[in-house]
CSV table of C-alpha atoms and ligand atoms in Angstrom, one decimal:
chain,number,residue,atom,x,y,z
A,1,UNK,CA,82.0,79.5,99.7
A,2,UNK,CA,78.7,80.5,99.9
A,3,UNK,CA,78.6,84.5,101.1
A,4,UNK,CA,76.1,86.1,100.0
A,5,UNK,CA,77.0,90.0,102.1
A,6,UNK,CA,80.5,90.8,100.6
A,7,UNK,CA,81.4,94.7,101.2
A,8,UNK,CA,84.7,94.7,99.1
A,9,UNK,CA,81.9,95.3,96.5
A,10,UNK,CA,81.7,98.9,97.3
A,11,UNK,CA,85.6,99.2,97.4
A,12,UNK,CA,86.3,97.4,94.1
A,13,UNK,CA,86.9,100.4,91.7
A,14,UNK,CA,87.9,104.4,92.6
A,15,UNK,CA,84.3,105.0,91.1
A,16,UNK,CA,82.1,103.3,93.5
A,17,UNK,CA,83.7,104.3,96.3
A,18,UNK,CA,83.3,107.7,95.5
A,19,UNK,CA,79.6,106.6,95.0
A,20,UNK,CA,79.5,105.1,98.0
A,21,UNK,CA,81.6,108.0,99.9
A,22,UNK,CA,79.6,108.9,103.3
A,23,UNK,CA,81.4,111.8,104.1
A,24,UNK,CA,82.9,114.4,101.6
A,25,UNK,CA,85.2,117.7,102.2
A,26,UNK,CA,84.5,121.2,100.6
A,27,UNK,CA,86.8,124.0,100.6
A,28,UNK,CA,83.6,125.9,101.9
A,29,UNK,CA,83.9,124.1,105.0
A,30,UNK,CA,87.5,125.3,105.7
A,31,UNK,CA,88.4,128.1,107.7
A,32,UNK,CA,92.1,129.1,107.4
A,33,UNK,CA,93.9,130.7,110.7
A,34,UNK,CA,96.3,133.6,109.8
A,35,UNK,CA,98.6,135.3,112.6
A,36,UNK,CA,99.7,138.8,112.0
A,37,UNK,CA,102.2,140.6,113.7
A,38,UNK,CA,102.6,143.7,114.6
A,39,UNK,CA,106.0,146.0,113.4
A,40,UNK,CA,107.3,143.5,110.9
A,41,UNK,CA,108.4,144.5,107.5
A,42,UNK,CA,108.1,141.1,106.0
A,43,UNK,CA,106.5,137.6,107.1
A,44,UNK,CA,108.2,136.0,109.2
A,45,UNK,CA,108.3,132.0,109.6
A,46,UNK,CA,107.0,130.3,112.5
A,47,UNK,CA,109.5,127.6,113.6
A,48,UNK,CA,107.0,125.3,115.2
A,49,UNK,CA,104.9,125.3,112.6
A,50,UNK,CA,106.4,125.1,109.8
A,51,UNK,CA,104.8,126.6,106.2
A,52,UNK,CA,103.1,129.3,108.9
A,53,UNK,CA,104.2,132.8,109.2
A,54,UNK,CA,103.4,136.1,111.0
A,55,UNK,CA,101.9,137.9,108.4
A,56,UNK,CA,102.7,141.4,108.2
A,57,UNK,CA,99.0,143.6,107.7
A,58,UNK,CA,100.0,143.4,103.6
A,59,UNK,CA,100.6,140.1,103.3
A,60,UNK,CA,97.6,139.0,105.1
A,61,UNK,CA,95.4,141.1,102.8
A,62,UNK,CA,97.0,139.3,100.2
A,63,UNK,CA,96.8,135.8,101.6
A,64,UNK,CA,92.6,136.1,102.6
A,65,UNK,CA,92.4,137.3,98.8
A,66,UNK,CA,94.5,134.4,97.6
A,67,UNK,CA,92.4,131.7,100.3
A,68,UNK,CA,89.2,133.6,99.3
A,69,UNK,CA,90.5,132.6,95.4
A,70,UNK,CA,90.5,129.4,96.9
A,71,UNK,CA,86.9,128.8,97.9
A,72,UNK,CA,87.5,128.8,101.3
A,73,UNK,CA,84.8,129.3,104.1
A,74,UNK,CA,86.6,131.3,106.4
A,75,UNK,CA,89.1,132.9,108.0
A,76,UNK,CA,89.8,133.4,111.4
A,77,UNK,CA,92.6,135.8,112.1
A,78,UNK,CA,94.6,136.4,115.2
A,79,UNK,CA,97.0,139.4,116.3
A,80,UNK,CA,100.9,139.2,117.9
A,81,UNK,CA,101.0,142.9,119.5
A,82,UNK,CA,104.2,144.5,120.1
A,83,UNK,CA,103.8,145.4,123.4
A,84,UNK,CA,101.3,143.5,126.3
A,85,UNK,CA,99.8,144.5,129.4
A,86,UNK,CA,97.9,143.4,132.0
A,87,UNK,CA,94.4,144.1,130.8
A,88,UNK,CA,95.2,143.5,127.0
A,89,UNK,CA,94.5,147.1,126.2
A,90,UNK,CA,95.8,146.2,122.5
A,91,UNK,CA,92.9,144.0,122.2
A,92,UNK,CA,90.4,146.9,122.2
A,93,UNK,CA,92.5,149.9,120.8
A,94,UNK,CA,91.0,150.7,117.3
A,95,UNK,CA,94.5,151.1,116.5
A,96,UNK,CA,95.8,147.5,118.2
A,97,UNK,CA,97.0,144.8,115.2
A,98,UNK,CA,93.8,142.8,114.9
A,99,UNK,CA,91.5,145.5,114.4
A,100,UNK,CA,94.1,147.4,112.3
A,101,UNK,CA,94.2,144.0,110.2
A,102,UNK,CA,90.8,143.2,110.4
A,103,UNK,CA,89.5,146.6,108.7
A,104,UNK,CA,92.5,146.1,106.1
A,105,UNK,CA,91.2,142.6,105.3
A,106,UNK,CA,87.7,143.1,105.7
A,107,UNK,CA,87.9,146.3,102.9
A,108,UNK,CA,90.3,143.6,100.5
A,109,UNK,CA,87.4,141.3,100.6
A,110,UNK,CA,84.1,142.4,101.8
A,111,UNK,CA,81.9,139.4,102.0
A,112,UNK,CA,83.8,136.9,99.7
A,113,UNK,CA,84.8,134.9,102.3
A,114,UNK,CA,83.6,135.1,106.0
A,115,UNK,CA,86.3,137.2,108.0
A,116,UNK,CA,86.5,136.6,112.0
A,117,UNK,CA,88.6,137.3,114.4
A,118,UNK,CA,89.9,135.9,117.7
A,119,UNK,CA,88.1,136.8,121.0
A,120,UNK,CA,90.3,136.9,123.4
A,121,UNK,CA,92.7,138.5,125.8
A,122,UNK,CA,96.1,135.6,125.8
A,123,UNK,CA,97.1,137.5,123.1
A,124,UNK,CA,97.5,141.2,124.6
A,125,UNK,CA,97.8,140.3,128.2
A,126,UNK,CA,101.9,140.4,129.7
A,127,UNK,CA,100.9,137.2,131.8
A,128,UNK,CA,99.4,135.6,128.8
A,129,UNK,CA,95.6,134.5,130.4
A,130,UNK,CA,92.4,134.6,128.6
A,131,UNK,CA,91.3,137.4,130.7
A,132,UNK,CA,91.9,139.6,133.6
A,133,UNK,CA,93.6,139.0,136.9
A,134,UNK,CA,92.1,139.5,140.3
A,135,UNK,CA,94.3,140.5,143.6
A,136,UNK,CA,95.0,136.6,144.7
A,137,UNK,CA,96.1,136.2,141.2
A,138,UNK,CA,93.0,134.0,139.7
A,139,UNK,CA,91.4,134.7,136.5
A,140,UNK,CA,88.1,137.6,137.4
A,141,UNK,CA,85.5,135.8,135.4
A,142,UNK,CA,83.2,139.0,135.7
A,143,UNK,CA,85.7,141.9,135.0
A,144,UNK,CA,86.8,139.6,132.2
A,145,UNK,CA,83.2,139.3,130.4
A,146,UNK,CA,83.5,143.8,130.3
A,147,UNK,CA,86.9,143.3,128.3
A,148,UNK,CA,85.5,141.1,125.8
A,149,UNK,CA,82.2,143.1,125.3
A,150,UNK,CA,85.0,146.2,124.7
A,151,UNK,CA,86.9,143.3,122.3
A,152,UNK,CA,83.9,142.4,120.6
A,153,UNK,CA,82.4,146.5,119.8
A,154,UNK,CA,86.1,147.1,118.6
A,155,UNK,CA,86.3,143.9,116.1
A,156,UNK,CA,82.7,144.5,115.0
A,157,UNK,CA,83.6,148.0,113.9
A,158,UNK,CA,86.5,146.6,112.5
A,159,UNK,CA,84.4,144.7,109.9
A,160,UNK,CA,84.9,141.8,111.6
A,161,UNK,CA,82.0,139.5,110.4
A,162,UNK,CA,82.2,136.8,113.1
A,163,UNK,CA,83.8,136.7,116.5
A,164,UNK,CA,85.4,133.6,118.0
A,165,UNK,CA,84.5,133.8,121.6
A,166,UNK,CA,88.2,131.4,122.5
A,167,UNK,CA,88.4,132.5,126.5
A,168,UNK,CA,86.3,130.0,128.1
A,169,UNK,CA,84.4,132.3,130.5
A,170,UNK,CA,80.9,131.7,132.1
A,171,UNK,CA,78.6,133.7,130.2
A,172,UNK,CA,80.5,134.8,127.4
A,173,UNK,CA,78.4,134.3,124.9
A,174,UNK,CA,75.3,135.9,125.9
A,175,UNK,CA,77.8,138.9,127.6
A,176,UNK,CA,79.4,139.3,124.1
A,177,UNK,CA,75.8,138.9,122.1
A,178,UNK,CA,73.8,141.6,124.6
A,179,UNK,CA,76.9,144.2,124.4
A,180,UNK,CA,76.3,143.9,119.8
A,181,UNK,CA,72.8,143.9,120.1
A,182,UNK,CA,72.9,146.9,122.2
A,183,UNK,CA,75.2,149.1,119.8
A,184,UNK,CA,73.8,148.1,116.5
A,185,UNK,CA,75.8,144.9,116.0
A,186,UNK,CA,73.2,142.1,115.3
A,187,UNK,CA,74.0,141.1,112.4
A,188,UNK,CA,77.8,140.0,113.6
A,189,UNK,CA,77.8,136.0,114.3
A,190,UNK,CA,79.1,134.4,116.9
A,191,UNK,CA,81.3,130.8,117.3
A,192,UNK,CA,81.8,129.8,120.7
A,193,UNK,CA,84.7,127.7,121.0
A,194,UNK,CA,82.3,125.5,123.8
A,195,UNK,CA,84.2,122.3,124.4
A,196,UNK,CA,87.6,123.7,124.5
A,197,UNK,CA,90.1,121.6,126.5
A,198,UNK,CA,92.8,122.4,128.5
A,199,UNK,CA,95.1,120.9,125.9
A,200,UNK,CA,99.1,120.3,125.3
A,201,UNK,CA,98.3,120.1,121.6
A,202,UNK,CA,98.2,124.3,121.4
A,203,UNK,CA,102.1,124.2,122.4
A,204,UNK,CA,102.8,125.8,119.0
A,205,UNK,CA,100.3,128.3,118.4
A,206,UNK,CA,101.6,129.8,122.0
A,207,UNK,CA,104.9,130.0,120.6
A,208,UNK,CA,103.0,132.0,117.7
A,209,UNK,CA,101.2,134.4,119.3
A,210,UNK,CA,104.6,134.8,122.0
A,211,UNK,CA,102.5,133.8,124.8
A,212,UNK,CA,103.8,134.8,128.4
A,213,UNK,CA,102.1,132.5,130.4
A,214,UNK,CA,103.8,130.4,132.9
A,215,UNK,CA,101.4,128.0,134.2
A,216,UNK,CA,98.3,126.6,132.5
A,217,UNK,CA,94.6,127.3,132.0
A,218,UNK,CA,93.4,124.0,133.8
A,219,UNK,CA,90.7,126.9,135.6
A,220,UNK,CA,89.2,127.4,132.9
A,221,UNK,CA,89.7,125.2,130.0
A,222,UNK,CA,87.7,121.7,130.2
A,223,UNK,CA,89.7,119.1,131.8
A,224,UNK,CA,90.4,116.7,128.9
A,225,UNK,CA,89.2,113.8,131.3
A,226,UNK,CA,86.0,115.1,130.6
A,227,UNK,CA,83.1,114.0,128.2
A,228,UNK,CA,79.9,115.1,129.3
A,229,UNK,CA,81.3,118.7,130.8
A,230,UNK,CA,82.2,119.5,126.8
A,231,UNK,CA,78.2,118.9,125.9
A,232,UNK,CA,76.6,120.8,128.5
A,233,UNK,CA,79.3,123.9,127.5
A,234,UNK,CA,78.2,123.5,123.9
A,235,UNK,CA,74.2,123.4,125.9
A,236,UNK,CA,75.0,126.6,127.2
A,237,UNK,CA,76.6,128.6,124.2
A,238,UNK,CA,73.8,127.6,122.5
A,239,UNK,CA,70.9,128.8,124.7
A,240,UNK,CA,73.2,131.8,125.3
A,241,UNK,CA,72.6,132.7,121.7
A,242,UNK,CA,75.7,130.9,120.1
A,243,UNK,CA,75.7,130.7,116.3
A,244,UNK,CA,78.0,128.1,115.6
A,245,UNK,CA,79.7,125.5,118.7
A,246,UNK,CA,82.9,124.6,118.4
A,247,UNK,CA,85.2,121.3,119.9
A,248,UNK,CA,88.8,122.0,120.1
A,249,UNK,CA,91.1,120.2,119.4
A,250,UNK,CA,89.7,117.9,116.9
A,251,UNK,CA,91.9,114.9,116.7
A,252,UNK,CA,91.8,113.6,119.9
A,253,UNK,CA,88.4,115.0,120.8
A,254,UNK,CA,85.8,113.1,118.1
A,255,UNK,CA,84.0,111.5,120.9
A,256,UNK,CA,82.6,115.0,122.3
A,257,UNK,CA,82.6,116.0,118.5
A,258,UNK,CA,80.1,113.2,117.6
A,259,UNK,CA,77.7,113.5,120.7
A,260,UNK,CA,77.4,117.4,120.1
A,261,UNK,CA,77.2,116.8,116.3
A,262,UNK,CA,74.5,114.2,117.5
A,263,UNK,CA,72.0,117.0,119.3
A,264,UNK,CA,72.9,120.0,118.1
A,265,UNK,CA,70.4,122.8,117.1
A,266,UNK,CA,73.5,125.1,115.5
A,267,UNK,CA,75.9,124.2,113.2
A,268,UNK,CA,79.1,122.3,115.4
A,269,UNK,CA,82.9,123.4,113.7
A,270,UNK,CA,86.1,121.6,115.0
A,271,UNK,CA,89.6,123.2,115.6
A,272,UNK,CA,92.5,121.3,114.3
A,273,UNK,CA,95.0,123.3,116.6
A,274,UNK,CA,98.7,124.2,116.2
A,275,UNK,CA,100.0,120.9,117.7
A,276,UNK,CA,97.7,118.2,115.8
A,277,UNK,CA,99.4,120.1,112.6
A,278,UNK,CA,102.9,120.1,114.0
A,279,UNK,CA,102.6,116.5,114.5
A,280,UNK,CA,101.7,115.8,110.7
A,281,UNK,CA,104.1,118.4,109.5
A,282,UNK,CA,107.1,116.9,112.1
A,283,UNK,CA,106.4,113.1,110.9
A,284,UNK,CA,106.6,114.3,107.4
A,285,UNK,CA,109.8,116.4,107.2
A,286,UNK,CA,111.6,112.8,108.8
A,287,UNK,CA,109.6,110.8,105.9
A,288,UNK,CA,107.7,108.6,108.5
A,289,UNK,CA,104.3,109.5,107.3
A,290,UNK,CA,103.1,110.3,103.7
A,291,UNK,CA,102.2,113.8,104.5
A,292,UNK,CA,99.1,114.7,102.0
A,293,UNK,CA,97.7,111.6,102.7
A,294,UNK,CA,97.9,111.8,106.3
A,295,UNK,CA,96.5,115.6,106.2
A,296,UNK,CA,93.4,115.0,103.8
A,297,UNK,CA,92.5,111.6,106.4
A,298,UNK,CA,93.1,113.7,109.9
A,299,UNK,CA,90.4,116.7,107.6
A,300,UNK,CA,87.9,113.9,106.9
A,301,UNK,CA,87.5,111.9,110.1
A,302,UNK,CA,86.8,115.2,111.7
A,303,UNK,CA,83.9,115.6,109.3
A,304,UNK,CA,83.0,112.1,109.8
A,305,UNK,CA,83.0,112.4,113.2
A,306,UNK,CA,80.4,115.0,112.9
A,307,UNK,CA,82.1,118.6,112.3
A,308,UNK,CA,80.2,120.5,109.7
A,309,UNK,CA,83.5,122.8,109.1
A,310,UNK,CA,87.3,122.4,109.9
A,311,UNK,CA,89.5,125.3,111.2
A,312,UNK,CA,92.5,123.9,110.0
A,313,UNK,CA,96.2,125.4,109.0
A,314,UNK,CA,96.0,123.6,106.1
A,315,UNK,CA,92.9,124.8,104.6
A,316,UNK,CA,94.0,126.7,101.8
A,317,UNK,CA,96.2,123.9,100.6
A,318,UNK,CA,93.3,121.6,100.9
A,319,UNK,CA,91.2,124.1,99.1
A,320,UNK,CA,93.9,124.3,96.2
A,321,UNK,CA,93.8,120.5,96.1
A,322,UNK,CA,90.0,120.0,96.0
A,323,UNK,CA,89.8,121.9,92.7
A,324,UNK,CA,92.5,121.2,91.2
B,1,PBG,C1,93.1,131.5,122.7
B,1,PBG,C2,93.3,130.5,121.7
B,1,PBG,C3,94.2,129.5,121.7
B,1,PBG,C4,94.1,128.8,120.5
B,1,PBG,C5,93.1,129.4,119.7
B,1,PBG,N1,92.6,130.5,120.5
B,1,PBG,C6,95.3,129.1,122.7
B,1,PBG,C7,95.0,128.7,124.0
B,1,PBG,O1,93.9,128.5,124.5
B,1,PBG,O2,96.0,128.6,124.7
B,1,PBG,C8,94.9,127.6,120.1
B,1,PBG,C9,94.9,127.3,118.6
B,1,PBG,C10,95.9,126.3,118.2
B,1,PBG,O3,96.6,125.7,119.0
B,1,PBG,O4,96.1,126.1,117.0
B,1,PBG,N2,93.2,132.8,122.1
């Protein structure tokens, strides 16, 4: 045999492939999503994805202290109202769960870890869309981008340090971006969740947040069919004055993570959503996949593939391994 180019060299010993390791995961680049629930006394489980609860606002102070411990980046917090309507008036009440939870958490923590919040109406609204309805029944692109400027002053004088613009309307970002300037706000970031597809794989976070909606958001949402439609959305956020892009999911998305990672100006985040973590989770609790192993992989091909940080319901625990 005479081969001079062997590989295996660089796989031969756990040292030189961590030498040789392109890619490499930091609890900094992990931002942990945290659901909190309005009138509960104590957390309460999530059955679809399991090891995730509705915090009540106590225990999700606690739990950003405890992830903050951690190292994480992030955290990216959404809100279960009691009661919905058709505009999502919870959403912008100083007294509605986020912002209630947002000014408890921000206080626990200041600037230890980089609190956001979720911008959007699916949440608050009784027929569960990302915005608000016209007569025929069709999302009102326009009327929506005046709720979200009235989200984004109440979550900014929450202490919310970063809004996640999740709604998928033309213009939100520079809508959102000229209403904070305007009142003061320009030091509050912005992640616009650009390439978001209109994915099964959120099935579980809809049974989180109790989502009403019949139907789906195929009107909005990018038509998973679709590669070059998720880089010109990430094109626009970012000449609208985005901060951060975002691909969602992750998983089955690292083909429009990669070419956005490729050309972008702003740092690009992935979102691995409710059902890429039921999956693992589900395969695990039936002892078909080796569960850590399988979660730390999914994490690093979607740095590989280009993300410079994770939103991931694992993070903490990731976090928790990387130092131990
Ligand atoms: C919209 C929003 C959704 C998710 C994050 N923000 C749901 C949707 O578009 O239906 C999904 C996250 C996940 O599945 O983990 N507020």
């Amino acid at each position: 045999m005479n081969l001079t180019v062997r590989p295996r060299r660089a796989r031969r010993t756990p040292a030189v492939r961590r030498l040789f390791a392109e890619t490499h995961l930091d609890p900094a680049q992990l931002v942990l999503p945290l659901f909190v629930r309005e009138g509960l006394d104590e957390p309460r489980p999530i059955a679809s994805m399991p090891g995730v609860v509705h915090h009540t606002v106590d225990t999700l102070r606690r739990t950003v202290a405890e992830a903050a411990g951690l190292g994480v980046g992030g955290v990216m917090l959404y809100g279960v109202p009691e009661a919905k309507d058709a505009t999502g008036s919870g959403a912008t009440d100083p007294h509605g769960i986020l912002n209630v939870a947002t000014r408890a958490v921000a206080e626990e923590v200041g600037d230890a870890v980089v609190v956001q919040t979720d911008l959007c109406l699916d949440e608050f609204t009784d027929h569960g869309h990302c915005g608000v309805l016209a007569a025929d029944g069709s999302v009102d692109n326009d009327r929506t981008l005046l709720r979200y400027g009235e989200m984004a002053l109440a979550q900014a004088e929450a202490g919310s340090a970063m809004l996640g613009l999740s709604g998928m309307m033309d213009g939100q970002v520079a809508a959102v971006r000229e209403v904070l300037d305007t009142a003061g706000h320009s030091d509050v970031l912005l992640l616009a969740y650009s390439a978001k597809y209109a994915s099964a794989f959120y099935g579980p976070f809809r049974d989180a947040v109790e989502s009403t909606l019949t139907g789906d958001r195929r009107t909005y949402q990018v038509d998973p069919a679709n590669r070059r439609e998720g880089r010109r959305e990430a094109v626009l956020d970012v000449e609208q004055g985005a901060d951060v892009v975002m691909v969602k999911p992750a998983g089955p998305y690292l083909d429009v993570l990669a070419d956005v990672a490729a050309t972008s100006p702003v740092p690009v985040w992935a979102y691995q959503v409710s059902g890429e973590y039921a999956m693992v989770e589900a395969a695990a609790a039936n002892g078909w996949i080796d569960r850590d192993r399988a979660i730390m992989e999914s994490v690093l091909g979607i740095r590989r593939a280009g993300a410079d940080a994770v939103l991931t319901y694992w993070a903490a625990e990731i976090a928790g391994w990387l130092r131990a």
